[in-house]
Structures are given as structure tokens and as C-alpha cells.
Coordinates of C-alpha atoms in Angstrom, one line a residue:
X1 CA 31.0 -11.1 -19.1
X2 CA 30.3 -12.4 -22.7
X3 CA 29.3 -10.3 -25.4
X4 CA 25.8 -11.1 -25.7
X5 CA 25.6 -9.4 -21.9
X6 CA 27.8 -6.5 -22.9
X7 CA 25.9 -5.5 -25.3
X8 CA 22.6 -5.4 -21.8
X9 CA 25.0 -3.2 -19.7
X10 CA 24.2 0.2 -19.0
X11 CA 27.1 1.7 -16.6
X12 CA 30.6 0.5 -15.5
X13 CA 31.8 -0.8 -12.5
X14 CA 35.1 0.0 -10.4
X15 CA 36.5 -1.7 -7.6
X16 CA 36.0 -0.6 -4.0
X17 CA 36.3 -2.6 -0.5
X18 CA 34.2 -5.0 0.2
X19 CA 33.5 -5.8 -3.5
X20 CA 32.8 -4.6 -7.3
X21 CA 30.1 -1.8 -7.2
X22 CA 28.0 -1.1 -9.9
X23 CA 27.6 2.1 -11.2
X24 CA 23.9 2.5 -13.6
X25 CA 21.4 0.9 -14.7
X26 CA 22.5 -3.0 -15.9
X27 CA 20.3 -5.3 -16.0
X28 CA 21.8 -8.7 -16.9
X29 CA 25.4 -9.7 -15.2
X30 CA 26.9 -13.4 -14.9
X31 CA 29.7 -13.9 -13.4
X32 CA 31.8 -17.4 -13.7
X33 CA 30.3 -19.0 -10.2
X34 CA 26.9 -17.2 -10.3
X35 CA 23.8 -16.6 -12.5
X36 CA 21.7 -14.1 -11.0
X37 CA 17.9 -14.3 -10.9
X38 CA 17.1 -12.1 -14.3
X39 CA 14.1 -10.3 -13.3
X40 CA 14.2 -10.4 -9.2
X41 CA 11.4 -8.8 -7.5
X42 CA 11.0 -4.9 -6.5
X43 CA 8.7 -2.6 -5.6
X44 CA 11.3 0.7 -5.8
X45 CA 8.9 3.4 -5.3
X46 CA 10.2 5.9 -7.0
X47 CA 11.1 6.5 -10.4
X48 CA 13.7 9.5 -8.4
X49 CA 14.7 12.7 -9.6
X50 CA 16.7 13.6 -12.5
X51 CA 19.1 17.1 -11.1
X52 CA 20.4 14.3 -8.5
X53 CA 23.9 16.1 -7.8
X54 CA 26.5 16.4 -4.5
X55 CA 26.4 13.5 -3.1
X56 CA 28.2 10.6 -5.4
X57 CA 30.5 9.9 -2.5
X58 CA 28.0 9.1 0.4
X59 CA 26.6 6.4 -2.1
X60 CA 29.6 4.5 -2.6
X61 CA 30.0 5.6 0.7
X62 CA 26.6 3.5 1.8
X63 CA 27.4 1.1 -0.3
X64 CA 30.6 0.2 0.8
X65 CA 29.0 -0.4 3.7
X66 CA 25.8 -2.5 3.6
X67 CA 28.3 -5.4 1.0
X68 CA 31.3 -5.0 3.5
X69 CA 29.1 -6.1 6.4
X70 CA 29.5 -9.7 7.3
X71 CA 26.1 -10.1 9.5
X72 CA 22.4 -8.9 9.1
X73 CA 23.6 -4.9 8.0
X74 CA 21.3 -2.4 9.5
X75 CA 22.6 0.5 7.8
X76 CA 20.8 4.4 9.4
X77 CA 20.8 7.7 6.9
X78 CA 19.8 9.7 9.4
X79 CA 19.3 13.8 8.3
X80 CA 16.6 16.5 10.0
X81 CA 13.2 16.4 7.1
X82 CA 14.7 18.1 3.9
X83 CA 17.9 16.7 3.1
X84 CA 16.6 14.2 0.5
X85 CA 17.2 10.8 2.6
X86 CA 14.6 9.2 0.6
X87 CA 15.7 10.0 -2.4
X88 CA 19.2 9.1 -1.7
X89 CA 17.9 5.7 -0.7
X90 CA 16.0 5.8 -3.6
X91 CA 19.2 6.1 -6.0
X92 CA 20.6 3.7 -4.4
X93 CA 17.9 1.1 -4.4
X94 CA 17.7 1.9 -8.6
X95 CA 22.0 2.4 -9.5
X96 CA 23.3 -0.5 -7.0
X97 CA 20.4 -2.7 -7.2
X98 CA 22.1 -5.4 -9.6
X99 CA 24.7 -5.8 -6.6
X100 CA 21.3 -8.3 -4.8
X101 CA 20.3 -10.0 -7.2
X102 CA 17.2 -11.2 -4.3
X103 CA 15.5 -8.3 -4.8
X104 CA 14.6 -5.4 -3.1
X105 CA 12.2 -5.0 -0.5
X106 CA 10.9 -1.1 -0.5
X107 CA 8.7 -1.4 2.9
X108 CA 7.2 2.5 5.0
X109 CA 7.5 2.4 8.6
X110 CA 5.2 5.4 9.1
X111 CA 2.3 2.2 7.8
X112 CA 0.5 0.3 10.0
X113 CA 1.3 -2.8 10.2
X114 CA 5.2 -3.2 9.0
X115 CA 5.2 -6.9 9.2
X116 CA 1.6 -7.0 6.5
X117 CA 3.9 -5.0 4.3
X118 CA 6.3 -8.1 4.5
X119 CA 3.6 -10.2 4.2
X120 CA 2.3 -8.9 1.0
X121 CA 5.6 -8.2 -1.1
X122 CA 6.0 -12.2 -0.5
X123 CA 2.5 -12.9 -2.1
X124 CA 2.2 -9.7 -5.1
X125 CA 6.0 -9.6 -5.3
X126 CA 6.7 -14.2 -5.3
X127 CA 4.5 -15.2 -5.6
X128 CA 4.8 -17.4 -2.0
X129 CA 1.7 -18.9 -0.6
X130 CA 2.4 -18.3 3.2
X131 CA 0.3 -20.2 5.7
X132 CA -2.3 -19.7 7.1
X133 CA -1.5 -21.8 10.4
X134 CA 0.8 -18.5 11.6
X135 CA -1.7 -17.1 13.1
X136 CA -0.3 -13.4 13.6
X137 CA 1.3 -10.9 10.5
X138 CA 4.7 -11.3 12.5
X139 CA 5.3 -15.0 12.3
X140 CA 3.9 -14.6 9.4
X141 CA 6.8 -11.8 8.0
X142 CA 9.6 -14.2 9.4
X143 CA 8.7 -17.0 7.8
X144 CA 8.9 -14.4 5.0
X145 CA 11.7 -14.2 4.9
X146 CA 12.7 -17.7 6.2
X147 CA 11.5 -18.7 2.5
X148 CA 12.9 -16.0 0.4
X149 CA 14.2 -16.6 -2.8
X150 CA 16.8 -19.4 -1.8
X151 CA 20.2 -19.1 -3.7
X152 CA 19.2 -15.7 -5.1
X153 CA 22.2 -13.8 -2.9
X154 CA 22.0 -10.4 -1.4
X155 CA 18.5 -8.4 -0.7
X156 CA 18.0 -5.1 0.5
X157 CA 15.0 -4.2 2.1
X158 CA 14.8 0.0 1.9
X159 CA 12.7 1.0 5.5
X160 CA 11.9 4.7 4.7
X161 CA 10.2 6.6 7.0
X162 CA 11.4 5.3 10.4
X163 CA 10.7 8.8 12.0
X164 CA 10.2 8.3 16.1
X165 CA 11.1 5.1 18.2
X166 CA 7.7 3.8 18.4
X167 CA 8.1 3.1 14.5
X168 CA 11.4 1.7 15.0
X169 CA 10.6 -0.4 18.3
X170 CA 7.8 -1.8 16.8
X171 CA 10.6 -2.1 13.1
X172 CA 13.3 -4.6 15.0
X173 CA 10.1 -7.3 16.1
X174 CA 9.7 -7.9 12.1
X175 CA 13.2 -6.9 10.7
X176 CA 15.5 -10.1 9.2
X177 CA 18.3 -11.7 10.6
X178 CA 19.9 -13.6 8.1
X179 CA 23.4 -11.9 6.8
X180 CA 21.6 -12.0 2.8
X181 CA 19.7 -9.3 3.7
X182 CA 21.0 -5.9 3.9
X183 CA 18.7 -3.3 5.6
X184 CA 19.0 0.5 4.1
X185 CA 17.2 2.3 6.7
X186 CA 15.9 6.3 6.6
X187 CA 15.1 8.0 9.6
X188 CA 15.6 11.6 11.7
X189 CA 16.7 9.6 14.9
X190 CA 20.2 9.7 15.6
X191 CA 21.9 7.1 17.8
X192 CA 20.2 3.6 17.6
X193 CA 21.6 1.6 18.7
X194 CA 25.0 -0.6 18.5
X195 CA 23.5 -2.4 15.7
X196 CA 22.9 -0.3 13.8
X197 CA 25.5 2.2 11.7
X198 CA 24.9 5.6 10.5
X199 CA 25.4 7.7 8.3
X200 CA 24.7 10.8 8.5
X201 CA 22.9 13.4 5.4
X202 CA 24.2 17.0 5.7
X203 CA 22.8 19.3 4.0
X204 CA 24.6 20.4 0.4
X205 CA 28.4 21.7 0.3
X206 CA 28.0 25.1 -1.4
X207 CA 29.0 24.3 -5.1
X208 CA 27.1 21.1 -4.9
X209 CA 24.1 23.1 -3.9
X210 CA 24.7 25.7 -7.0
X211 CA 25.5 23.1 -9.2
X212 CA 21.4 22.2 -7.8
X213 CA 20.0 25.0 -9.2
X214 CA 22.1 25.7 -12.1
X215 CA 20.9 22.6 -13.3
X216 CA 17.4 22.9 -11.9
X217 CA 17.1 26.2 -13.9
X218 CA 18.1 24.0 -17.5
X219 CA 21.2 24.9 -19.8
X220 CA 19.7 27.9 -21.7
X221 CA 18.6 30.2 -18.7
X222 CA 22.0 32.4 -17.7
X223 CA 20.5 33.2 -14.0
X224 CA 22.6 32.0 -11.9
X225 CA 25.6 33.4 -14.8
X226 CA 24.4 36.5 -13.9
X227 CA 23.9 37.7 -10.6
X228 CA 26.3 34.8 -9.3
X229 CA 26.7 36.1 -5.7
X230 CA 22.7 35.9 -5.6
X231 CA 22.5 32.6 -6.3
X232 CA 25.4 31.6 -3.5
X233 CA 22.8 34.2 -0.8
X234 CA 19.8 32.1 -2.4
X235 CA 21.1 28.3 -1.5
X236 CA 22.8 30.0 2.0
X237 CA 19.1 30.9 2.5
X238 CA 18.0 27.7 1.5
X239 CA 20.3 26.1 4.2
X240 CA 21.0 23.9 0.8
X241 CA 18.3 22.3 1.2
X242 CA 18.1 19.7 -1.6
X243 CA 14.2 20.3 -1.7
X244 CA 14.2 23.9 -0.7
X245 CA 16.5 24.3 -4.2
X246 CA 13.8 21.8 -5.7
X247 CA 11.3 23.9 -5.4
X248 CA 12.7 27.6 -5.6
X249 CA 13.9 25.6 -9.0
X250 CA 10.8 25.1 -9.8
X251 CA 9.3 28.8 -9.1
X252 CA 11.9 30.3 -11.0
X253 CA 11.2 28.1 -13.5
X254 CA 7.5 28.9 -14.3
X255 CA 8.8 32.4 -14.5
X256 CA 11.9 32.6 -17.1
X257 CA 12.1 36.7 -16.5
X258 CA 12.1 36.4 -12.9
X259 CA 15.5 37.8 -11.6
X260 CA 16.5 35.8 -8.7
X261 CA 17.6 39.5 -6.8
X262 CA 13.2 39.0 -6.7
X263 CA 13.1 35.8 -6.0
X264 CA 15.3 37.0 -2.7
X265 CA 13.3 39.1 -1.5
X266 CA 10.2 37.6 -1.8
X267 CA 10.9 35.3 0.9
X268 CA 11.2 35.9 4.1
X269 CA 13.2 36.8 7.0
X270 CA 14.2 33.4 8.4
X271 CA 11.1 33.6 11.1
X272 CA 9.9 30.0 10.5
X273 CA 12.1 27.8 8.4
X274 CA 13.2 28.0 5.6
X275 CA 11.2 25.1 3.9
X276 CA 7.7 26.3 5.4
X277 CA 8.4 29.8 3.9
X278 CA 9.5 28.4 0.7
X279 CA 6.6 25.7 0.8
X280 CA 4.1 29.3 1.4
X281 CA 5.6 30.1 -1.8
X282 CA 4.9 27.9 -4.2
X283 CA 1.6 27.9 -2.6
X284 CA 1.2 31.8 -3.0
X285 CA 1.7 30.9 -6.7
X286 CA -0.9 27.9 -7.2
X287 CA -4.3 29.4 -7.9
X288 CA -7.7 29.0 -5.6
X289 CA -8.7 24.9 -7.2
X290 CA -5.0 23.7 -7.1
X291 CA -5.0 25.2 -3.8
X292 CA -8.7 23.2 -2.8
X293 CA -7.2 20.2 -4.6
X294 CA -3.4 20.4 -2.9
X295 CA -5.7 20.3 0.6
X296 CA -7.9 17.2 -0.6
X297 CA -4.3 15.8 -1.4
X298 CA -3.4 15.8 2.3
X299 CA -6.4 13.7 3.7
X300 CA -5.1 10.8 1.5
X301 CA -2.8 8.2 3.4
X302 CA 1.4 9.2 3.0
X303 CA 0.7 6.4 0.2
X304 CA 1.1 6.6 -3.5
X305 CA -2.2 8.3 -4.8
X306 CA -3.6 6.9 -8.4
X307 CA -4.5 10.4 -9.5
X308 CA -7.9 8.2 -11.4
X309 CA -9.0 8.1 -6.8
X310 CA -8.4 11.9 -6.2
X311 CA -10.8 12.4 -9.8
X312 CA -13.3 9.9 -7.6
X313 CA -12.9 12.4 -4.6
X314 CA -13.5 15.6 -6.7
X315 CA -16.1 14.3 -8.2
X316 CA -18.3 14.0 -5.1
X317 CA -17.5 17.7 -4.5
X318 CA -18.5 18.4 -7.4
X319 CA -14.9 20.4 -8.6
X320 CA -14.3 20.9 -12.1
X321 CA -12.2 17.8 -13.9
X322 CA -10.5 20.9 -15.6
X323 CA -9.4 22.3 -12.0
X324 CA -8.8 18.9 -11.0
X325 CA -6.1 17.8 -14.5
X326 CA -4.9 21.7 -14.2
X327 CA -4.0 21.0 -10.5
X328 CA -2.5 17.7 -11.0
X329 CA 0.1 20.0 -13.7
X330 CA 0.6 22.8 -12.1
X331 CA 1.8 20.6 -8.0
X332 CA 4.1 18.5 -10.6
X333 CA 5.8 21.2 -12.0
X334 CA 6.2 22.3 -8.8
X335 CA 7.4 19.4 -7.3
X336 CA 4.8 19.7 -4.8
X337 CA 3.7 16.1 -6.2
X338 CA 6.4 13.2 -7.2
X339 CA 5.8 11.1 -10.5
X340 CA 5.6 7.3 -8.8
X341 CA 8.1 4.8 -10.5
X342 CA 6.3 2.6 -12.8
X343 CA 2.9 3.4 -12.6
X344 CA 0.7 5.9 -14.9
X345 CA -0.3 8.7 -13.2
X346 CA 0.1 8.2 -9.8
X347 CA 1.5 10.4 -7.8
X348 CA 3.6 11.2 -3.8
X349 CA 4.3 13.9 -1.6
X350 CA 6.7 14.4 0.4
X351 CA 6.4 13.9 3.7
X352 CA 6.8 17.4 5.0
X353 CA 4.9 18.5 2.5
X354 CA 1.8 16.9 3.4
X355 CA 2.4 17.6 6.0
X356 CA 1.9 21.7 5.5
X357 CA -1.2 20.3 3.7
X358 CA -2.6 19.2 7.0
X359 CA -1.9 22.6 7.9
X360 CA -3.8 24.6 5.4
X361 CA -6.3 22.0 5.8
X362 CA -6.9 22.2 9.4
X363 CA -7.7 26.3 8.5
X364 CA -10.4 25.6 6.0
X365 CA -13.4 26.0 6.3
X366 CA -15.2 23.7 4.3
X367 CA -12.3 20.7 5.9
X368 CA -15.0 18.4 7.1
X369 CA -17.2 18.8 3.5
X370 CA -13.6 17.8 2.7
X371 CA -13.0 14.8 5.1
X372 CA -17.1 13.6 4.2
X373 CA -16.0 13.5 0.3
X374 CA -12.9 11.9 0.7
X375 CA -14.7 9.1 2.7
X376 CA -18.0 8.5 0.8
X377 CA -15.3 8.4 -1.9
X378 CA -13.5 5.3 -0.8
X379 CA -16.9 3.8 0.7
X380 CA -17.4 3.6 -2.8
X381 CA -15.0 1.5 -4.2
X382 CA -14.3 -0.7 -0.4
X383 CA -18.5 -1.4 -1.4
X384 CA -17.6 -3.1 -4.7
X385 CA -14.8 -5.1 -3.7
X386 CA -15.6 -8.7 -4.8
X387 CA -15.9 -12.1 -2.3
X388 CA -14.0 -14.0 -4.5
X389 CA -11.0 -11.8 -6.1
X390 CA -9.8 -12.5 -9.1
X391 CA -6.1 -11.1 -10.5
X392 CA -8.1 -8.0 -12.4
X393 CA -9.7 -7.2 -9.1
X394 CA -6.2 -7.3 -7.0
X395 CA -5.2 -5.3 -9.1
X396 CA -8.0 -2.4 -9.4
X397 CA -7.7 -1.9 -5.8
X398 CA -4.9 -1.8 -4.5
X399 CA -3.5 1.1 -4.3
X400 CA -6.7 2.6 -2.6
X401 CA -6.1 0.1 0.1
X402 CA -3.5 2.3 1.4
X403 CA -6.5 4.6 1.6
X404 CA -9.6 3.1 2.3
X405 CA -7.1 2.6 5.5
X406 CA -6.7 6.0 6.2
X407 CA -10.6 6.3 6.5
X408 CA -10.8 3.4 9.1
X409 CA -7.8 4.6 10.8
X410 CA -8.3 8.8 11.1
X411 CA -11.9 9.3 9.3
X412 CA -14.3 7.0 10.4
X413 CA -15.7 9.9 12.7
X414 CA -17.1 11.3 9.0
X415 CA -18.1 8.3 7.9
X416 CA -22.6 8.2 7.7
X417 CA -23.4 5.4 10.3
X418 CA -25.6 3.4 7.4
X419 CA -22.1 3.0 5.2
X420 CA -19.9 2.6 8.9
X421 CA -19.5 -1.3 8.0
X422 CA -18.2 -1.1 4.5
X423 CA -15.3 0.7 4.9
X424 CA -14.7 -2.6 7.0
X425 CA -15.8 -4.9 5.3
X426 CA -13.9 -4.0 2.2
X427 CA -10.2 -4.4 3.9
X428 CA -11.2 -7.9 5.2
X429 CA -12.1 -8.6 1.7
X430 CA -9.6 -7.4 0.4
X431 CA -7.5 -9.8 2.7
X432 CA -9.4 -12.5 2.8
X433 CA -10.3 -13.1 -0.9
X434 CA -6.3 -13.3 -1.3
X435 CA -6.2 -16.5 1.6
X436 CA -4.4 -13.3 3.5
X437 CA -6.3 -14.0 6.6
X438 CA -4.2 -12.9 9.6
X439 CA -4.9 -9.5 7.6
X440 CA -7.8 -10.2 7.4
X441 CA -9.3 -10.6 10.4
X442 CA -8.4 -7.4 12.6
X443 CA -10.0 -5.6 9.9
X444 CA -13.4 -7.4 11.1
X445 CA -12.6 -7.0 14.3
X446 CA -12.0 -3.1 14.2
X447 CA -15.4 -2.7 12.5
X448 CA -17.2 -4.6 15.1
X449 CA -16.1 -3.1 18.1
X450 CA -16.7 0.1 16.0
X451 CA -20.7 -0.7 15.1
X452 CA -21.3 -1.3 18.5
X453 CA -19.4 1.3 19.9
X454 CA -21.5 3.7 17.5
X455 CA -25.0 1.9 17.1
X456 CA -25.3 0.1 19.6
X457 CA -25.7 -4.0 20.6
X458 CA -28.9 -4.6 18.3
X459 CA -28.4 -3.4 15.4
X460 CA -28.3 -5.3 11.7
X461 CA -24.4 -4.0 11.4
X462 CA -23.9 -5.5 13.7
X463 CA -24.2 -8.8 12.9
X464 CA -22.9 -8.8 9.7
X465 CA -20.1 -8.2 12.0
X466 CA -20.3 -10.8 14.0
X467 CA -21.1 -13.5 10.6
X468 CA -18.2 -11.8 9.0
X469 CA -16.4 -12.6 11.8
X470 CA -17.1 -16.0 12.3
X471 CA -16.4 -17.0 8.6
X472 CA -13.2 -15.9 9.0
X473 CA -12.4 -17.2 11.9
X474 CA -14.3 -20.7 10.5
X475 CA -11.3 -20.2 7.5
X476 CA -8.7 -20.2 9.6
X477 CA -9.7 -23.6 12.2
X478 CA -11.1 -22.0 14.8
X479 CA -13.6 -23.1 15.1
X480 CA -14.3 -22.8 19.2
X481 CA -14.1 -19.0 17.8
X482 CA -16.0 -19.3 14.8
X483 CA -19.2 -21.0 16.5
X484 CA -20.3 -18.6 19.5
X485 CA -20.0 -15.5 17.0
X486 CA -22.3 -17.6 13.9
X487 CA -24.9 -18.2 16.5
X488 CA -24.9 -14.9 18.4
X489 CA -25.6 -13.1 13.8
X490 CA -28.4 -15.7 13.8
X491 CA -30.2 -15.1 17.1
X492 CA -29.4 -11.3 16.5
X493 CA -30.8 -11.3 12.9
X494 CA -33.6 -13.7 13.6
X495 CA -35.2 -10.8 16.6
X496 CA -34.2 -7.8 14.0
X497 CA -35.2 -8.9 10.8
X498 CA -37.9 -11.6 11.5
X499 CA -37.3 -15.4 10.6
X500 CA -38.0 -14.9 6.6
X501 CA -35.2 -13.0 5.4
X502 CA -32.6 -14.0 3.1
X503 CA -29.5 -12.7 6.3
X504 CA -31.3 -15.0 8.1
X505 CA -30.5 -18.1 5.1
X506 CA -27.4 -16.4 5.3
X507 CA -26.6 -16.7 8.7
X508 CA -27.8 -20.2 8.7
X509 CA -26.2 -21.7 5.5
X510 CA -22.6 -20.3 7.8
X511 CA -23.7 -21.5 10.4
X512 CA -24.3 -25.4 9.1
X513 CA -20.4 -25.1 6.7
X514 CA -18.8 -24.6 10.2
X515 CA -20.6 -28.2 11.7
X516 CA -19.5 -29.2 7.8
X517 CA -16.1 -28.8 8.4
X518 CA -16.1 -30.0 12.1
X519 CA -17.6 -33.3 10.7
X520 CA -21.2 -32.8 12.3
X521 CA -23.1 -33.7 9.9
X522 CA -26.5 -34.3 11.9
X523 CA -26.2 -30.6 12.9
X524 CA -25.2 -29.1 9.0
X525 CA -27.9 -30.9 7.2
X526 CA -31.5 -29.1 8.2
X527 CA -30.0 -25.4 8.3
X528 CA -28.5 -26.1 4.8
X529 CA -31.9 -27.4 4.0
X530 CA -33.5 -24.5 5.3
X531 CA -31.6 -21.9 3.8
X532 CA -31.6 -23.1 0.8
X533 CA -35.5 -23.6 1.4
X534 CA -36.1 -20.4 2.3
X535 CA -34.3 -18.2 -0.1
X536 CA -35.4 -20.1 -2.6
X537 CA -38.6 -18.5 -1.5
X538 CA -37.7 -15.2 -0.6
X539 CA -35.1 -14.4 -4.0
X540 CA -35.9 -17.2 -6.6
X541 CA -35.0 -19.7 -7.9
X542 CA -32.4 -18.6 -10.1
X543 CA -30.0 -16.6 -7.7
X544 CA -26.6 -16.4 -7.1
X545 CA -27.0 -17.0 -3.1
X546 CA -29.6 -20.3 -4.6
X547 CA -26.6 -22.1 -6.4
X548 CA -23.8 -21.4 -3.3
X549 CA -27.0 -23.1 -1.0
X550 CA -27.0 -26.0 -3.7
X551 CA -23.0 -26.0 -4.3
X552 CA -22.7 -26.2 -0.3
X553 CA -25.7 -29.1 0.5
X554 CA -24.0 -31.5 -2.5
X555 CA -20.5 -30.6 -0.2
X556 CA -21.8 -32.4 2.5
X557 CA -23.4 -35.2 0.7
X558 CA -20.2 -35.6 -0.5
X559 CA -18.3 -35.5 2.7
X560 CA -20.1 -38.3 3.8
X561 CA -19.9 -40.1 0.8
X562 CA -23.2 -39.8 -0.6
X563 CA -22.6 -39.6 -3.6
X564 CA -25.9 -40.1 -5.8
X565 CA -27.0 -37.6 -4.2
X566 CA -24.0 -34.9 -4.2
X567 CA -23.7 -35.0 -8.2
X568 CA -27.3 -33.2 -8.8
X569 CA -26.8 -30.8 -7.0
X570 CA -23.4 -30.4 -7.9
X571 CA -24.9 -30.0 -11.7
X572 CA -27.6 -27.7 -11.0
X573 CA -25.1 -25.6 -9.4
X574 CA -22.8 -25.2 -12.1
X575 CA -25.7 -24.8 -14.7
X576 CA -27.1 -21.6 -12.5
X577 CA -23.6 -20.2 -11.9
X578 CA -22.8 -20.5 -15.9
X579 CA -26.1 -18.8 -16.5
X580 CA -26.3 -16.2 -13.9
X581 CA -22.4 -15.5 -13.8
X582 CA -20.8 -15.9 -17.0
X583 CA -18.5 -18.7 -17.7
X584 CA -15.1 -16.8 -16.4
X585 CA -16.3 -16.1 -12.7
X586 CA -14.6 -18.2 -9.6
X587 CA -17.8 -19.7 -8.0
X588 CA -17.7 -20.9 -11.4
X589 CA -14.6 -22.6 -11.1
X590 CA -15.7 -23.8 -7.1
X591 CA -18.6 -24.9 -9.2
X592 CA -16.0 -27.1 -11.5
X593 CA -13.8 -28.0 -9.2
X594 CA -16.2 -29.5 -6.3
X595 CA -17.8 -32.0 -8.9
X596 CA -14.1 -33.6 -10.1
X597 CA -13.5 -33.6 -6.7
X598 CA -16.7 -35.9 -6.7
X599 CA -16.3 -37.6 -10.3
X600 CA -12.1 -38.8 -9.2
X601 CA -14.0 -39.9 -5.9

């Protein structure tokens, strides 16, 4: 290692069976034969606790087994809840990521579509352009593994929260098989088959548990030294579980005058699980408003929670911002929420704590009010997702998408009829706007089915759902599936809204676009002209939809080689878009590009 790289290293290394183990965060490493990728992609979602004790031997064992395996290694950290499986995986990923120059890909098995997670990672972190000719997310996930950054060495894939057999069976269908991928899985399951090595994570050793409690209280706190036997009994009562020790340590740190004897007396006889009792102890310490916010948090998806989103939901409930801020402080101080790596004002909730909070919500008289407020806040965000996404749009909304998904899957019953379609359209736009058509399709399909079931077949939102789904199929080149949907949407809109309505113009224009893509120009032109005339009459000459019609009609003439007819329409559309949308807008870029293609031809 040269001198400049030595200056960047922060840690030590030692030889173990199977290779070199790196301890600490080494940002740059050069070997004589290979230079590692300077900034391998990773999405490790946690910071990891500062007070990490008692698991160093497991880290070494884990690393040794992953590096030794010549085939695609699947190593399971198996244990009951509260043992610190995810925390151990987090510590491993942070400390030893230098051994994985191909990157660290963190996946959550609880999410509904693991393949979609993989495709999103490739899209966001590696800028891979996933072929849309692959029509299933599973096919796209396999393509991502095959086209992972070449010549960069090993890749660590962390598959967190494999908590039931169904999750595991689904995961097996999309996990990589190449030996450069090393898979670390956290699970409550045991004996997952001969292809899976397993490390069982037991409770901390008594001395390690005692050291953790001492560390949590702080170096100036003398309570463990004053009551050594009580400290031992407290750790034993907690079952030497890391999560329980963290919560009790936070409880004690809040009140320096509280003795260990008193805290042990407050804990009930272990009739229910130790963790549930500790959760209840922490819960009783929260004020009323913090408890309400905690119950609200149980509605969020098991994913990163931006606190700004919590504030948006709280506004729907007319909660004072000062109360919500105080709730965040209390929940964080007591380890009921965790900070997220490199994400300011973002948090996660341990699955067991989330289950506990959900239990509190079930018994709450106002649970429906919380659910409705949560869904309403997410609908407002979904409504603002544009069809043409910029990078800023994606960045601003991507952390909200898992929670909008939670509404679509588990809370759709509390969404008002007039907002029902917005949930699915928002999710569809988010993926379609990035060209991720395979990920968008299930949401448009589910949206159509849901709207038809609740609102009946003869409703304007059904026509919108039909048209949106047809548009997606059109982009995918699935013309035979798109055409009948476009025709159904057009007929339904005319019947429900009359011939002179902007939505009818949209259907005419979209159907014309399908015919244009297919080269059916004689059928496309009259529809484009009808749509343009109708939009001008209903919306006026200066409207973005009119600009769209002008540009689409120009493209038709361009496709036919009628350049003299196409150019003035392209120019009109460009001028109108600049005037209405500003120079920095995706539609302006589209007009510039289309006009350039015309001149090039």
C-alpha cells in the first residue's frame, strides 16, 4: 500500500482462513494486481449502533465463511426477534465493505416485490438501463445480476427479514447464482436447505450483556458498580437480548436518579415476553401526544420514514408541530426509532417495535381517523407526481413510495372514492416516468381492478384507468393489448362525458399515437386533428395539451416524410412549451429533440 493510501486507511487488517479480513472503514485500497472500484454502489440503510459489543467473534466467523466459499454463498444469520440480526449484518456491511468492491446491495424481503427492489438498485445506484423488452420484473432482476459492474470483484447482497417460508421461496427465484455474489441473510427460520450455511445468533453472554448495559449508561454513571448483583439480575431478566438492553438502558439514562433495583421492580414477573414488557415500560414513559405519534408510525411501511412525511400526516390530524417534534425526540432517545445512515431526519422502526405499536393502534378508538389521515397525506403526494419525472422529482418522492405502496396494499379501504385512482396512478407514474414499465404495470392493473370493483364499470375513473394501462402497454410495444383498452376508454368517456370533453380529446390523441407507432398513419391523422381541434376549442390556444397535440401531429408528418408540414408544428409546440412551462422542462427537451431529428433527416 502506498503512502497516500495509508493515510486514507482507518483500521487494521489481519490474516484469516480464506483471505484478509479488514477491520474498520478503509476508504481506498490498492493491491499490486487489482485496483478496487473507487466508489462501489451501496445502500446500507442503517448507521449501526455505536455501542456494539459481544459479537466480534460472530463477525469474524461470518466473514470467514463468506470469503471461503467458492460458489455463490448464502449465509443465514438465524435467531429469534430482538437478538440483533439486522444490527450484526449492518456492522458487517459497514466494517468490511472494502472486501466487496462490486458494491453492497441491501434488500428487504418483507417488501412485496423483491425483483423490483433489485431493478431499482441497478437503476438508482449503478445507472443501468434495464431492457424494457424483458416483460417481467424477475427477468429484469436476473439481467441486473448478469450485467452488474464487470471486473469489480465480489458483491455483498444483504437479504434482511426473511421471516417466513413464503418470503424465502420468492427470494430464491430472484437471487443471483454467480459466485461473485455473496448473500448474507437475516432470518427467524432455521434449516433452509443444504445450499444455505447458517450461523445461529444466541443471546449475549452475561458479561457482554453487562458491558453493553454499562456502556449504554455512560462512563460517568456508577449504578452498575453500586449494584453489581442487581445489574446481573437485570440482564438475566432481559434474557441478554440486545434490543431489550438498549431500551432499558435508554430508560435508565433518562433518569439518573433511578436505581437498578427500582427498574427491576417495575418490570413485571415474566408472564409475557421480556421484550413486550420492556416495550410497555418505555411506552408508559411517553406522554400522551408521543403515544399518538407512535401509533401513527405503526401505519408506515417497514422502510425508511422521512420525518417530513410524519409531519404532513400530523397536519391532517391537526397535531401541533411542537408536539410532533417532542415526540420525535422522545422516541429517538428511548431507541423506539432509529436513525438512518446518510439520511438526515429519516428513521426506521425495529420490526418488533412496529408490531407492538400496531397492537396499540388496534385498541385505539380513533384508529380509523389515523388511517384516513395517513392515506389522505399520501394521496396528496401521489397527486403531485408528474408524468415526466426529473431527477429532482425522483429524489423528492422516492422515500415516500414504500408508504404509498402500503396504502395501496393495506389501507385502500379508507381512501375516499374520489381519490381511489390517485394512489395507483401515482405509483404507476413514478415507475413509468423512469422508463421502468415492468414495475409500473402491476399498479395500473391493480388500479383498474380496484376502481372497477368499488365504483362499477361505468365510471370516469374506470375510463382513466383503462387509458393509463393502454398507454403503458403502448410504450412496451404491446400494441395488441393496448388498442382494445384505448377503444374502451374512448367509448366510455364519450358515453359518460359527451363528445366535447378534454378527456375525450386525450383518448383521441392517445389512440392516434398507438396507430402512429404501428405505422397506421391514415387512421392516426384524423384522430390527431380531432384531438387538436377539440383541445383548442375547450382549453384555448395557449395550453400545454395543445402543445402536446401540435408536437404529436408533427411527429406523424415527420414519420411520413412530410417535413414541410412537420416543421411549423414542431416550432409552434416548442415556442408554446417554452412560454408555458419555462425553458427548463422535460417537454421542452422533447420538442428540441424532435425538431433536431427533423432537421437531421
